[in-house]
Amino acid sequence: MTTTSTLISERITADGRPWVLRHARPADAEPLAQLYAAVRAEGRWLVTPAAAVSPPSEAFFIAELIRADESAVVVAEAGGEIVGNALVMSDRDVSSRHVGVLSVTVADGWRDVGLGTALVAAAQDSVRERGLTRLALSVFPDNARAIAVYTRAGFVREGIRRRQFRQADGTYRDELLMAWFPESGAADRWRAGEGTP
């Protein structure tokens, strides 16, 4: 059950399903680890192979992130199940503490219905609230729908790291680097319906 203190908003997906956007709680760590495991099992969207991750260790790590001052975690919940999340982490190092690093995960069956867009917007709100001046992310260059969401939200492409990740089958994948700067106003124009910034 969603408590008032964690609720951000109640929403309806583009295809008519109700869901809530809320701040994560420590009790969400295990369901978040399960979400990551399910998306990781698809073999396309997350870097770390399933065999390399221990669910209990990942749940512990997630719980620590939820409690940490250096991170903000929001979740998309539908029918009591976590179906998406956005995580913003910032460095403890004083020279890079102004930068947040964004990670967004959406479960299969919940993509292309507005969750990713809402999660990115909530992450941008978190960045503003925390006074960060840069939000960075990386995405596989073939993840066109995620790149489209990030671009509409005002993220700019900063470069590609070629052959950055080696797959279990020995092939390599590139990594696209993107960033958003709160002072650009791009996300505000996007939210106001003014299209691509």
XYZ file of N, CA and C in Angstrom:
591
model
N 0.844 -1.180 0.000
C 0.000 0.000 0.000
C 0.888 1.242 0.000
N 0.547 2.203 -0.819
C 1.326 3.429 -0.938
C 0.954 4.394 0.182
N 1.955 4.873 0.902
C 1.682 5.851 1.944
C 1.765 7.245 1.356
N 1.080 8.182 1.983
C 1.055 9.555 1.492
C 2.456 10.145 1.410
N 3.324 9.809 2.350
C 4.657 10.406 2.368
C 5.523 9.972 1.190
N 5.221 8.848 0.574
C 6.037 8.393 -0.548
C 5.376 8.653 -1.893
N 4.090 8.932 -1.916
C 3.356 9.107 -3.166
C 3.774 10.386 -3.888
N 4.063 10.256 -5.168
C 4.312 11.418 -6.016
C 3.042 11.735 -6.794
N 2.481 10.713 -7.457
C 1.223 10.916 -8.181
C 0.598 9.587 -8.572
N -0.714 9.629 -8.766
C -1.446 8.482 -9.303
C -1.663 8.758 -10.776
N -1.502 7.733 -11.609
C -1.533 7.937 -13.052
C -2.272 6.811 -13.758
N -2.512 7.049 -15.038
C -3.095 6.045 -15.931
C -2.153 5.933 -17.131
N -1.824 4.702 -17.525
C -0.950 4.515 -18.683
C -1.680 4.913 -19.958
N -0.934 5.036 -21.030
C -1.512 5.377 -22.334
C -2.531 4.337 -22.780
N -2.401 3.102 -22.277
C -3.366 2.061 -22.639
C -4.410 1.807 -21.546
N -4.518 2.740 -20.572
C -5.612 2.717 -19.603
C -5.387 1.986 -18.295
N -4.174 1.563 -17.978
C -3.917 0.859 -16.716
C -3.495 1.838 -15.619
N -4.069 1.690 -14.412
C -3.678 2.580 -13.309
C -2.328 2.168 -12.714
N -1.582 3.182 -12.280
C -0.322 2.946 -11.594
C 0.014 4.166 -10.765
N 0.962 4.012 -9.856
C 1.398 5.142 -9.037
C 2.900 5.346 -9.199
N 3.281 6.595 -9.106
C 4.683 6.997 -9.094
C 4.971 7.416 -7.661
N 5.985 6.809 -7.057
C 6.274 7.119 -5.657
C 7.756 6.969 -5.373
N 8.150 7.535 -4.235
C 9.518 7.367 -3.757
C 9.675 5.939 -3.238
N 10.825 5.357 -3.468
C 11.090 3.997 -3.005
C 11.283 3.969 -1.496
N 10.976 2.816 -0.926
C 11.174 2.544 0.499
C 12.147 1.375 0.628
N 12.811 1.229 1.769
C 13.729 0.096 1.929
C 13.076 -1.259 1.633
N 11.804 -1.410 1.931
C 11.108 -2.673 1.661
C 10.989 -2.970 0.168
N 11.258 -1.977 -0.679
C 11.196 -2.175 -2.131
C 12.456 -2.830 -2.689
N 13.478 -3.003 -1.883
C 14.762 -3.497 -2.394
C 14.632 -4.854 -3.074
N 13.954 -5.795 -2.447
C 13.833 -7.123 -3.058
C 12.988 -7.093 -4.333
N 11.817 -6.431 -4.344
C 11.073 -6.338 -5.605
C 11.857 -5.618 -6.713
N 12.662 -4.628 -6.357
C 13.498 -3.959 -7.361
C 14.557 -4.920 -7.906
N 15.149 -5.723 -7.039
C 16.125 -6.717 -7.499
C 15.456 -7.706 -8.452
N 14.201 -8.063 -8.174
C 13.460 -8.964 -9.068
C 13.178 -8.293 -10.412
N 12.848 -7.007 -10.389
C 12.635 -6.266 -11.637
C 13.915 -6.275 -12.469
N 15.040 -5.953 -11.841
C 16.313 -5.946 -12.561
C 16.625 -7.335 -13.126
N 16.354 -8.377 -12.337
C 16.624 -9.743 -12.806
C 15.780 -10.075 -14.032
N 14.517 -9.667 -14.020
C 13.635 -9.943 -15.160
C 14.105 -9.204 -16.408
N 14.470 -7.941 -16.255
C 14.936 -7.164 -17.407
C 16.302 -7.688 -17.868
N 17.150 -8.034 -16.924
C 18.465 -8.584 -17.263
C 18.313 -9.889 -18.050
N 17.322 -10.712 -17.694
C 17.094 -11.994 -18.371
C 16.705 -11.811 -19.841
N 16.185 -10.633 -20.187
C 15.863 -10.364 -21.590
C 17.130 -10.324 -22.450
N 18.267 -10.022 -21.823
C 19.541 -10.049 -22.519
C 19.820 -8.884 -23.446
N 19.045 -7.801 -23.347
C 19.240 -6.674 -24.274
C 19.529 -5.348 -23.606
N 18.965 -5.103 -22.436
C 18.918 -3.736 -21.917
C 19.878 -3.449 -20.773
N 20.304 -4.442 -20.034
C 21.214 -4.209 -18.910
C 22.564 -4.851 -19.195
N 23.602 -4.238 -18.696
C 24.967 -4.655 -18.997
C 25.349 -5.958 -18.307
N 25.110 -6.051 -17.022
C 25.583 -7.188 -16.245
C 24.767 -8.439 -16.548
N 25.414 -9.547 -16.919
C 24.665 -10.777 -17.185
C 24.049 -11.339 -15.909
N 22.933 -12.029 -16.056
C 22.195 -12.567 -14.910
C 23.073 -13.443 -14.024
N 23.935 -14.233 -14.617
C 24.773 -15.153 -13.848
C 25.763 -14.426 -12.940
N 26.034 -13.160 -13.223
C 27.024 -12.410 -12.450
C 26.431 -11.694 -11.243
N 25.116 -11.823 -11.043
C 24.453 -11.060 -9.989
C 23.795 -11.994 -8.987
N 24.036 -11.743 -7.718
C 23.375 -12.473 -6.640
C 22.178 -11.648 -6.185
N 20.940 -12.160 -6.340
C 19.767 -11.375 -5.932
C 19.826 -10.851 -4.495
N 20.255 -11.655 -3.497
C 20.338 -11.087 -2.139
C 21.335 -9.930 -2.041
N 22.472 -10.051 -2.716
C 23.461 -8.968 -2.689
C 22.924 -7.727 -3.373
N 22.229 -7.922 -4.499
C 21.669 -6.780 -5.211
C 20.595 -6.098 -4.366
N 19.753 -6.883 -3.698
C 18.713 -6.304 -2.840
C 19.343 -5.491 -1.712
N 20.422 -5.995 -1.127
C 21.119 -5.257 -0.071
C 21.653 -3.938 -0.611
N 22.286 -3.985 -1.780
C 22.836 -2.784 -2.408
C 21.729 -1.765 -2.685
N 20.597 -2.226 -3.205
C 19.471 -1.335 -3.505
C 18.944 -0.692 -2.226
N 18.810 -1.480 -1.166
C 18.329 -0.935 0.113
C 19.257 0.169 0.604
N 20.559 -0.025 0.440
C 21.521 1.001 0.835
C 21.360 2.262 -0.012
N 21.115 2.102 -1.305
C 20.900 3.263 -2.177
C 19.654 4.036 -1.769
N 18.599 3.319 -1.431
C 17.348 3.972 -1.031
C 17.568 4.816 0.219
N 18.397 4.327 1.133
C 18.657 5.045 2.387
C 19.677 6.179 2.232
N 20.488 6.129 1.193
C 21.619 7.051 1.055
C 21.186 8.457 0.675
N 21.885 9.435 1.225
C 21.646 10.835 0.872
C 22.098 11.141 -0.550
N 23.039 10.363 -1.060
C 23.599 10.618 -2.386
C 22.747 10.055 -3.517
N 21.601 9.465 -3.199
C 20.781 8.884 -4.260
C 19.309 9.197 -4.039
N 18.567 9.102 -5.135
C 17.112 9.242 -5.108
C 16.553 8.106 -5.952
N 15.585 7.393 -5.415
C 14.998 6.257 -6.121
C 13.489 6.450 -6.160
N 12.926 6.426 -7.367
C 11.471 6.465 -7.524
C 11.043 5.193 -8.238
N 9.826 4.757 -7.938
C 9.315 3.533 -8.546
C 7.953 3.770 -9.171
N 7.677 2.951 -10.181
C 6.346 2.866 -10.776
C 5.745 1.577 -10.237
N 4.577 1.688 -9.616
C 3.937 0.531 -8.999
C 2.541 0.358 -9.577
N 2.206 -0.873 -9.932
C 0.875 -1.181 -10.458
C 0.385 -2.468 -9.808
N -0.782 -2.402 -9.205
C -1.334 -3.590 -8.568
C -0.434 -4.190 -7.509
N 0.300 -3.351 -6.789
C 1.191 -3.829 -5.745
C 2.528 -4.355 -6.245
N 2.771 -4.276 -7.544
C 4.013 -4.770 -8.140
C 4.831 -3.604 -8.687
N 6.133 -3.630 -8.454
C 7.007 -2.604 -9.014
C 7.298 -2.968 -10.463
N 6.927 -2.051 -11.367
C 7.063 -2.309 -12.803
C 8.061 -1.356 -13.473
N 8.660 -0.480 -12.699
C 9.663 0.423 -13.245
C 10.318 1.218 -12.137
N 11.480 1.775 -12.436
C 12.127 2.654 -11.469
C 13.125 3.570 -12.150
N 13.425 4.649 -11.468
C 14.502 5.554 -11.865
C 15.377 5.768 -10.637
N 16.660 5.737 -10.861
C 17.637 5.911 -9.798
C 18.593 7.019 -10.203
N 18.760 7.995 -9.324
C 19.759 9.047 -9.524
C 20.781 8.907 -8.406
N 22.031 8.693 -8.783
C 23.115 8.600 -7.807
C 24.084 9.739 -8.053
N 24.578 10.324 -6.976
C 25.637 11.317 -7.127
C 26.853 10.855 -6.343
N 27.980 11.330 -6.757
C 29.256 10.936 -6.190
C 29.463 11.608 -4.839
N 30.165 10.947 -3.969
C 30.519 11.554 -2.679
C 31.730 12.473 -2.809
N 32.469 12.316 -3.897
C 33.652 13.141 -4.128
C 33.225 14.589 -4.341
N 33.848 15.515 -3.645
C 33.453 16.921 -3.700
C 33.560 17.504 -5.107
N 34.496 17.033 -5.911
C 34.685 17.610 -7.241
C 33.623 17.182 -8.247
N 32.897 16.108 -7.969
C 31.855 15.654 -8.901
C 30.503 15.455 -8.227
N 30.348 15.997 -7.047
C 29.098 15.851 -6.300
C 27.926 16.550 -6.987
N 28.203 17.459 -7.897
C 27.165 18.207 -8.609
C 26.516 17.392 -9.733
N 27.061 16.207 -10.017
C 26.591 15.375 -11.125
C 25.770 14.202 -10.599
N 24.608 13.998 -11.194
C 23.813 12.810 -10.920
C 23.950 11.852 -12.089
N 23.890 10.566 -11.799
C 23.917 9.545 -12.845
C 22.574 8.829 -12.806
N 21.903 8.800 -13.950
C 20.544 8.266 -14.051
C 20.533 6.854 -14.609
N 19.701 6.025 -13.997
C 19.420 4.684 -14.494
C 17.905 4.507 -14.468
N 17.329 4.073 -15.580
C 15.884 3.848 -15.673
C 15.652 2.410 -16.119
N 14.742 1.721 -15.440
C 14.394 0.347 -15.787
C 12.878 0.231 -15.829
N 12.358 -0.348 -16.913
C 10.914 -0.554 -17.054
C 10.677 -2.004 -17.462
N 9.746 -2.664 -16.780
C 9.442 -4.069 -17.045
C 8.809 -4.262 -18.417
N 9.070 -5.412 -19.001
C 8.420 -5.794 -20.248
C 6.907 -5.789 -20.011
N 6.160 -5.310 -20.967
C 4.715 -5.195 -20.816
C 4.285 -3.834 -20.299
N 5.250 -3.039 -19.850
C 4.964 -1.699 -19.330
C 5.727 -0.624 -20.100
N 6.297 -0.999 -21.207
C 7.038 -0.044 -22.033
C 6.108 0.582 -23.065
N 6.463 1.758 -23.505
C 5.697 2.489 -24.530
C 4.310 2.912 -24.064
N 4.121 3.064 -22.741
C 2.820 3.512 -22.218
C 2.961 4.711 -21.285
N 4.153 5.318 -21.230
C 4.342 6.540 -20.460
C 5.121 6.415 -19.167
N 5.426 5.191 -18.719
C 6.168 5.047 -17.471
C 7.566 5.642 -17.560
N 8.290 5.330 -18.620
C 9.653 5.845 -18.762
C 9.691 7.355 -18.753
N 8.754 7.961 -19.460
C 8.671 9.424 -19.502
C 8.452 9.993 -18.106
N 7.521 9.406 -17.359
C 7.229 9.884 -15.999
C 8.409 9.655 -15.061
N 9.078 8.526 -15.197
C 10.230 8.240 -14.347
C 11.374 9.217 -14.612
N 11.617 9.528 -15.880
C 12.665 10.501 -16.216
C 12.310 11.875 -15.649
N 11.053 12.283 -15.789
C 10.623 13.584 -15.255
C 10.798 13.635 -13.735
N 10.471 12.541 -13.043
C 10.653 12.499 -11.587
C 12.135 12.587 -11.226
N 12.978 11.940 -12.014
C 14.424 12.022 -11.780
C 14.913 13.453 -11.966
N 14.408 14.125 -12.994
C 14.799 15.518 -13.223
C 14.339 16.407 -12.065
N 13.152 16.146 -11.541
C 12.685 16.895 -10.367
C 13.638 16.685 -9.191
N 14.070 15.451 -8.997
C 14.997 15.133 -7.913
C 16.311 15.890 -8.074
N 16.787 15.967 -9.306
C 18.037 16.688 -9.583
C 17.895 18.158 -9.210
N 16.782 18.752 -9.590
C 16.540 20.165 -9.246
C 16.473 20.350 -7.731
N 15.713 19.475 -7.057
C 15.550 19.581 -5.601
C 16.883 19.464 -4.876
N 17.768 18.652 -5.393
C 19.050 18.420 -4.743
C 20.120 19.410 -5.184
N 19.797 20.289 -6.125
C 20.744 21.303 -6.567
C 21.859 20.781 -7.457
N 21.652 19.620 -8.070
C 22.657 19.099 -8.994
C 22.612 19.908 -10.284
N 23.728 19.980 -10.993
C 23.776 20.801 -12.206
C 23.964 19.989 -13.481
N 24.050 18.674 -13.344
C 24.209 17.814 -14.518
C 23.643 16.443 -14.189
N 22.904 15.868 -15.135
C 22.383 14.508 -14.994
C 22.872 13.713 -16.198
N 23.675 12.698 -15.947
C 24.280 11.905 -17.014
C 23.669 10.514 -17.047
N 23.737 9.895 -18.212
C 23.278 8.515 -18.353
C 24.024 7.857 -19.487
N 23.919 6.548 -19.541
C 24.415 5.820 -20.702
C 23.335 4.840 -21.127
N 23.301 4.573 -22.423
C 22.266 3.720 -22.999
C 22.875 3.017 -24.206
N 22.387 1.831 -24.501
C 22.849 1.166 -25.712
C 22.327 1.934 -26.918
N 23.154 2.163 -27.928
C 22.734 2.946 -29.095
C 21.555 2.357 -29.867
N 21.266 1.063 -29.685
C 20.128 0.463 -30.383
C 18.829 0.529 -29.580
N 18.852 1.163 -28.411
C 17.640 1.302 -27.596
C 16.923 2.592 -28.010
N 16.338 2.552 -29.197
C 15.751 3.751 -29.809
C 14.648 4.372 -28.970
N 13.807 3.556 -28.352
C 12.698 4.162 -27.593
C 13.206 4.899 -26.359
N 14.212 4.361 -25.679
C 14.773 5.067 -24.523
C 15.458 6.353 -24.970
N 16.210 6.287 -26.048
C 16.894 7.481 -26.555
C 15.877 8.552 -26.928
N 14.752 8.154 -27.501
C 13.705 9.123 -27.858
C 13.142 9.800 -26.610
N 12.904 9.029 -25.552
C 12.404 9.612 -24.295
C 13.425 10.594 -23.736
N 14.683 10.190 -23.687
C 15.720 11.060 -23.135
C 15.875 12.339 -23.962
N 15.822 12.212 -25.267
C 15.959 13.381 -26.138
C 14.800 14.350 -25.935
N 13.575 13.825 -25.863
C 12.412 14.698 -25.618
C 12.514 15.394 -24.264
N 13.164 14.739 -23.309
C 13.323 15.313 -21.969
C 14.459 16.325 -21.896
N 15.152 16.544 -23.005
C 16.199 17.559 -23.027
C 17.612 17.041 -22.907
N 17.799 15.728 -22.889
C 19.149 15.173 -22.843
C 19.827 15.376 -24.192
N 21.132 15.614 -24.155
C 21.920 15.762 -25.376
C 22.936 14.621 -25.443
N 23.256 14.254 -26.663
C 24.265 13.208 -26.878
C 25.647 13.807 -26.651
N 26.447 13.096 -25.886
C 27.799 13.581 -25.607
C 28.883 12.733 -26.263
N 28.562 11.528 -26.642
C 29.567 10.698 -27.296
C 29.225 9.229 -27.229
N 30.054 8.449 -27.889
C 29.888 6.995 -27.890
C 31.204 6.366 -27.467
N 31.112 5.419 -26.565
C 32.278 4.619 -26.206
C 32.148 3.310 -26.988
N 32.994 3.151 -27.960
C 32.960 1.987 -28.846
C 33.452 0.730 -28.123
N 32.764 -0.375 -28.406
C 33.140 -1.680 -27.850
C 33.326 -1.609 -26.333
N 32.433 -0.921 -25.666
C 32.548 -0.698 -24.226
C 32.234 -1.945 -23.404
N 31.288 -2.751 -23.877
C 30.855 -3.916 -23.101
C 31.036 -5.196 -23.907
N 31.628 -6.174 -23.275
C 31.786 -7.481 -23.920
C 30.658 -8.386 -23.444
N 29.954 -8.952 -24.396
C 28.831 -9.841 -24.123
C 29.340 -11.256 -23.825
N 28.465 -12.076 -23.253
C 28.819 -13.462 -22.941
C 29.223 -14.241 -24.190
N 28.649 -13.870 -25.341
C 28.958 -14.576 -26.592
C 30.226 -14.057 -27.275
N 30.915 -13.116 -26.631
C 32.159 -12.590 -27.175
C 32.009 -11.358 -28.046
N 30.779 -10.977 -28.369
C 30.569 -9.763 -29.157
C 30.631 -8.546 -28.239
N 30.759 -7.384 -28.858
C 30.867 -6.142 -28.100
C 29.671 -5.242 -28.367
N 29.386 -4.387 -27.388
C 28.332 -3.387 -27.554
C 28.896 -2.013 -27.230
N 28.443 -1.036 -28.001
C 28.813 0.349 -27.757
C 27.934 0.930 -26.653
N 28.350 2.074 -26.136
C 27.605 2.783 -25.095
C 27.459 4.243 -25.514
N 26.225 4.715 -25.593
C 25.937 6.113 -25.906
C 25.856 6.898 -24.604
N 26.580 8.006 -24.523
C 26.575 8.866 -23.342
C 25.695 10.077 -23.618
N 24.813 10.395 -22.672
C 23.913 11.540 -22.799
C 23.909 12.305 -21.478
N 23.523 13.581 -21.539
C 23.446 14.391 -20.318
C 22.357 15.441 -20.453
N 21.864 15.875 -19.300
C 20.848 16.925 -19.214
C 21.323 17.947 -18.195
N 21.066 19.214 -18.506
C 21.491 20.314 -17.646
C 20.251 21.087 -17.218
N 19.925 21.106 -15.924
C 18.684 21.740 -15.464
C 18.495 23.173 -15.931
N 19.570 23.936 -16.017
C 19.426 25.343 -16.393
C 19.027 25.525 -17.854
N 19.050 24.450 -18.649
C 18.698 24.570 -20.070
C 17.214 24.848 -20.274
N 16.373 24.460 -19.311
C 14.930 24.666 -19.447
C 14.273 23.694 -20.407
N 15.042 22.781 -20.994
C 14.511 21.861 -21.999
C 13.406 20.981 -21.429
N 13.584 20.469 -20.228
C 12.565 19.592 -19.650
C 11.278 20.361 -19.378
N 11.393 21.624 -18.997
C 10.195 22.428 -18.745
C 9.401 22.639 -20.029
N 10.096 22.897 -21.131
C 9.407 23.057 -22.419
C 8.738 21.752 -22.833
N 9.429 20.634 -22.595
C 8.914 19.314 -22.944
C 7.636 19.028 -22.159
N 7.666 19.293 -20.858
C 6.496 19.037 -20.016
C 5.332 19.948 -20.365
N 5.625 21.140 -20.864
C 4.567 22.087 -21.228
C 3.954 21.748 -22.586
N 4.440 20.671 -23.210
C 3.873 20.242 -24.481
C 4.422 20.963 -25.684
N 5.576 21.578 -25.529
C 6.165 22.322 -26.635
C 7.063 21.449 -27.498
N 6.929 20.126 -27.364
C 7.658 19.215 -28.236
C 9.104 19.050 -27.856
N 9.869 18.591 -28.807
C 11.281 18.326 -28.588
C 12.020 19.628 -28.343
N 12.782 19.694 -27.258
C 13.517 20.925 -26.964
C 14.568 21.222 -28.013
